[in-house]
mmCIF file of C-alpha atoms in Angstrom:
data_model
loop_
_atom_site.group_PDB
_atom_site.id
_atom_site.type_symbol
_atom_site.label_atom_id
_atom_site.label_comp_id
_atom_site.label_asym_id
_atom_site.label_seq_id
_atom_site.Cartn_x
_atom_site.Cartn_y
_atom_site.Cartn_z
ATOM 1 C CA MET A 93 200.682 120.775 127.088
ATOM 2 C CA ASN A 94 202.428 123.792 125.625
ATOM 3 C CA SER A 95 200.871 125.821 122.814
ATOM 4 C CA GLN A 96 203.408 124.615 120.226
ATOM 5 C CA SER A 97 202.454 121.020 120.872
ATOM 6 C CA GLN A 98 198.781 121.892 120.763
ATOM 7 C CA ASP A 99 199.289 123.757 117.474
ATOM 8 C CA ARG A 100 201.091 120.779 116.025
ATOM 9 C CA LEU A 101 198.374 118.414 117.181
ATOM 10 C CA ASP A 102 195.732 120.719 115.688
ATOM 11 C CA ARG A 103 197.671 120.797 112.415
ATOM 12 C CA VAL A 104 197.963 117.021 112.447
ATOM 13 C CA GLU A 105 194.228 116.674 113.020
ATOM 14 C CA GLN A 106 193.534 119.083 110.139
ATOM 15 C CA LEU A 107 195.867 117.203 107.835
ATOM 16 C CA LEU A 108 194.298 113.891 108.857
ATOM 17 C CA ALA A 109 190.840 115.257 108.075
ATOM 18 C CA TRP A 110 192.070 116.593 104.734
ATOM 19 C CA THR A 111 193.659 113.236 103.952
ATOM 20 C CA ALA A 112 190.384 111.452 104.709
ATOM 21 C CA GLU A 113 188.497 113.841 102.408
ATOM 22 C CA GLN A 114 191.025 113.293 99.597
ATOM 23 C CA THR A 115 190.798 109.532 100.019
ATOM 24 C CA ALA A 116 186.995 109.652 99.837
ATOM 25 C CA ALA A 117 187.133 111.900 96.755
ATOM 26 C CA ASN A 118 189.612 109.563 95.086
ATOM 27 C CA SER A 119 187.384 106.581 95.828
ATOM 28 C CA ARG A 120 184.350 108.340 94.353
ATOM 29 C CA GLU A 121 186.329 109.292 91.260
ATOM 30 C CA ILE A 122 187.508 105.704 90.768
ATOM 31 C CA ARG A 123 183.946 104.385 91.140
ATOM 32 C CA GLU A 124 182.659 106.933 88.612
ATOM 33 C CA LEU A 125 185.400 106.059 86.113
ATOM 34 C CA CYS A 126 184.725 102.335 86.531
ATOM 35 C CA GLN A 127 181.013 102.913 85.996
ATOM 36 C CA SER A 128 181.704 104.952 82.830
ATOM 37 C CA VAL A 129 183.916 102.234 81.403
ATOM 38 C CA GLN A 130 181.329 99.572 82.274
ATOM 39 C CA GLU A 131 178.560 101.585 80.575
ATOM 40 C CA LEU A 132 180.719 102.032 77.480
ATOM 41 C CA ARG A 133 181.472 98.300 77.369
ATOM 42 C CA GLN A 134 177.749 97.533 77.742
ATOM 43 C CA SER A 135 176.906 99.914 74.899
ATOM 44 C CA ILE A 136 179.497 98.327 72.615
ATOM 45 C CA GLN A 137 178.253 94.832 73.457
ATOM 46 C CA GLU A 138 174.668 95.869 72.734
ATOM 47 C CA SER A 139 175.747 97.451 69.447
ATOM 48 C CA ARG A 140 177.609 94.303 68.453
ATOM 49 C CA ALA A 141 174.623 92.102 69.325
ATOM 50 C CA GLN A 142 172.235 94.302 67.359
ATOM 51 C CA SER A 143 174.565 94.344 64.347
ATOM 52 C CA ALA A 144 174.942 90.559 64.499
ATOM 53 C CA GLU A 145 171.150 90.164 64.504
ATOM 54 C CA GLU A 146 170.789 92.557 61.574
ATOM 55 C CA ASN A 147 173.504 90.718 59.655
ATOM 56 C CA ALA A 148 171.864 87.351 60.312
ATOM 57 C CA ALA A 149 168.510 88.691 59.107
ATOM 58 C CA ARG A 150 170.128 90.076 55.964
ATOM 59 C CA LEU A 151 171.894 86.801 55.323
ATOM 60 C CA ARG A 152 168.554 84.976 55.681
ATOM 61 C CA GLU A 153 166.943 87.434 53.279
ATOM 62 C CA ILE A 154 169.773 86.963 50.800
ATOM 63 C CA GLU A 155 169.476 83.191 51.089
ATOM 64 C CA GLU A 156 165.716 83.403 50.585
ATOM 65 C CA LEU A 157 166.225 85.598 47.541
ATOM 66 C CA ARG A 158 168.793 83.187 46.120
ATOM 67 C CA GLN A 159 166.360 80.298 46.592
ATOM 68 C CA SER A 160 163.637 82.304 44.923
ATOM 69 C CA ILE A 161 165.884 82.972 41.937
ATOM 70 C CA GLN A 162 166.735 79.292 41.576
ATOM 71 C CA GLU A 163 163.062 78.343 41.705
ATOM 72 C CA SER A 164 162.261 81.016 39.138
ATOM 73 C CA ARG A 165 164.943 79.712 36.819
ATOM 74 C CA ALA A 166 163.568 76.145 37.066
ATOM 75 C CA GLU A 167 159.989 77.308 36.433
ATOM 76 C CA PHE A 168 160.800 79.579 33.522
ATOM 77 C CA ALA A 169 163.549 77.553 31.862
ATOM 78 C CA GLU A 170 161.363 76.979 28.761
ATOM 79 C CA GLN A 171 160.253 80.589 28.421
ATOM 80 C CA ALA A 172 162.867 83.046 27.117
ATOM 81 C CA ALA A 173 160.798 86.078 28.051
ATOM 82 C CA ALA A 174 160.436 84.850 31.617
ATOM 83 C CA GLN A 175 164.175 84.294 31.790
ATOM 84 C CA ALA A 176 164.780 87.940 30.936
ATOM 85 C CA GLN A 177 162.526 88.922 33.844
ATOM 86 C CA SER A 178 164.378 86.542 36.148
ATOM 87 C CA LEU A 179 167.672 88.113 35.108
ATOM 88 C CA ARG A 180 166.345 91.568 35.955
ATOM 89 C CA GLU A 181 165.298 90.251 39.397
ATOM 90 C CA LEU A 182 168.744 88.811 39.865
ATOM 91 C CA GLN A 183 170.275 92.176 39.034
ATOM 92 C CA GLN A 184 167.994 93.763 41.626
ATOM 93 C CA VAL A 185 169.150 91.263 44.269
ATOM 94 C CA VAL A 186 172.784 91.924 43.391
ATOM 95 C CA SER A 187 172.167 95.656 43.690
ATOM 96 C CA GLU A 188 170.532 95.169 47.094
ATOM 97 C CA THR A 189 173.372 92.874 48.146
ATOM 98 C CA ARG A 190 175.901 95.530 47.174
ATOM 99 C CA SER A 191 173.908 98.072 49.129
ATOM 100 C CA ASP A 192 173.854 95.701 52.101
ATOM 101 C CA LEU A 193 177.592 95.168 51.786
ATOM 102 C CA ALA A 194 178.128 98.921 51.701
ATOM 103 C CA HIS A 195 176.047 99.197 54.871
ATOM 104 C CA LEU A 196 178.115 96.435 56.467
ATOM 105 C CA ALA A 197 181.292 98.305 55.525
ATOM 106 C CA GLU A 198 179.913 101.454 57.203
ATOM 107 C CA TRP A 199 179.006 99.419 60.283
ATOM 108 C CA ALA A 200 182.516 97.933 60.378
ATOM 109 C CA GLU A 201 183.950 101.464 60.264
ATOM 110 C CA GLU A 202 181.670 102.555 63.109
ATOM 111 C CA VAL A 203 182.714 99.549 65.179
ATOM 112 C CA THR A 204 186.354 100.331 64.449
ATOM 113 C CA GLN A 205 185.836 103.927 65.549
ATOM 114 C CA ALA A 206 184.063 102.740 68.694
ATOM 115 C CA LEU A 207 186.960 100.422 69.477
ATOM 116 C CA VAL A 208 189.448 103.241 68.920
ATOM 117 C CA THR A 209 187.389 105.450 71.229
ATOM 118 C CA LEU A 210 187.165 102.680 73.811
ATOM 119 C CA THR A 211 190.916 102.160 73.641
ATOM 120 C CA ALA A 212 191.513 105.884 74.111
ATOM 121 C CA LEU A 213 189.081 105.972 77.043
ATOM 122 C CA GLN A 214 190.731 102.930 78.564
ATOM 123 C CA ARG A 215 194.155 104.601 78.301
ATOM 124 C CA GLU A 216 192.723 107.765 79.831
ATOM 125 C CA HIS A 217 191.155 105.675 82.595
ATOM 126 C CA GLU A 218 194.482 103.966 83.252
ATOM 127 C CA ARG A 219 196.265 107.339 83.406
ATOM 128 C CA ALA A 220 193.600 108.632 85.794
ATOM 129 C CA ILE A 221 193.979 105.570 88.013
ATOM 130 C CA GLN A 222 197.769 106.020 87.969
ATOM 131 C CA ALA A 223 197.348 109.660 88.985
ATOM 132 C CA ILE A 224 194.932 108.671 91.744
ATOM 133 C CA ASN A 225 197.306 105.959 92.946
ATOM 134 C CA GLN A 226 200.166 108.465 92.937
ATOM 135 C CA ARG A 227 198.076 110.974 94.904
ATOM 136 C CA GLN A 228 197.101 108.193 97.303
ATOM 137 C CA ALA A 229 200.756 107.253 97.773
ATOM 138 C CA GLU A 230 201.642 110.902 98.429
ATOM 139 C CA THR A 231 198.741 111.184 100.865
ATOM 140 C CA ASP A 232 199.849 108.001 102.613
ATOM 141 C CA GLN A 233 203.385 109.365 102.829
ATOM 142 C CA ARG A 234 202.143 112.652 104.345
ATOM 143 C CA PHE A 235 199.987 110.667 106.751
ATOM 144 C CA ASN A 236 202.992 108.602 107.848
ATOM 145 C CA VAL A 237 205.045 111.772 108.387
ATOM 146 C CA LEU A 238 202.214 113.247 110.461
ATOM 147 C CA LEU A 239 201.881 110.021 112.408
ATOM 148 C CA GLU A 240 205.594 110.086 113.198
ATOM 149 C CA GLU A 241 205.244 113.695 114.372
ATOM 150 C CA VAL A 242 202.361 112.716 116.645
ATOM 151 C CA ARG A 243 204.362 109.818 118.043
ATOM 152 C CA TYR A 244 207.343 112.099 118.556
ATOM 153 C CA LEU A 245 205.156 114.640 120.355
ATOM 154 C CA ILE A 246 203.660 111.924 122.548
ATOM 155 C CA ARG A 247 207.105 110.528 123.426
ATOM 156 C CA ARG A 248 208.434 113.988 124.076
ATOM 157 C CA GLN A 249 205.513 114.827 126.307
ATOM 158 C CA GLY A 250 205.924 111.496 128.103
ATOM 159 C CA SER A 251 209.627 112.190 128.678
ATOM 160 C CA ASP A 252 208.790 115.603 130.184
ATOM 161 C CA GLY A 253 207.111 113.734 133.009
ATOM 162 C CA ASN A 254 203.596 114.451 131.893
ATOM 163 C CA PRO A 255 201.419 111.469 131.096
ATOM 164 C CA PRO A 256 200.490 111.246 127.393
ATOM 165 C CA PRO A 257 197.032 112.524 126.572
ATOM 166 C CA SER A 258 194.373 109.894 126.216
ATOM 167 C CA LEU A 259 192.804 109.644 122.830
ATOM 168 C CA PRO A 260 189.028 109.893 122.634
#
């Protein structure tokens, strides 16, 4: 085998090794991105579940307070002074309900922000996957060119009368 052919074969082997390294790096990067997205989804689901539980507890508390007010009104219907106290308690409940509603509004804003962030991360993930796919396609194309060169070299060597080298 002449030195040009050997040099070409060495170059092909180097490029094949480089291609394998790039493919492995791309695979690792994809796995890491998928894991990040999965963790973010898990966190959002946990946040939603926790908020739903908190909301249900608040709704139960509100319902209990409403029942308490109704019972108080029935018990103190004959007493004007007691009614004034019941009205003050009702005002307190309304104030707490407004506070709870304000908290719910803040939570809704946080969820909205989380969804916006998730959407942005998903777009970034999709762009990263597109870039990886494009690099993979370019790597595949270079590999095919190298493979054609190797085949050409093998045919050329075979046509020179020398048997083609056996691959290990």
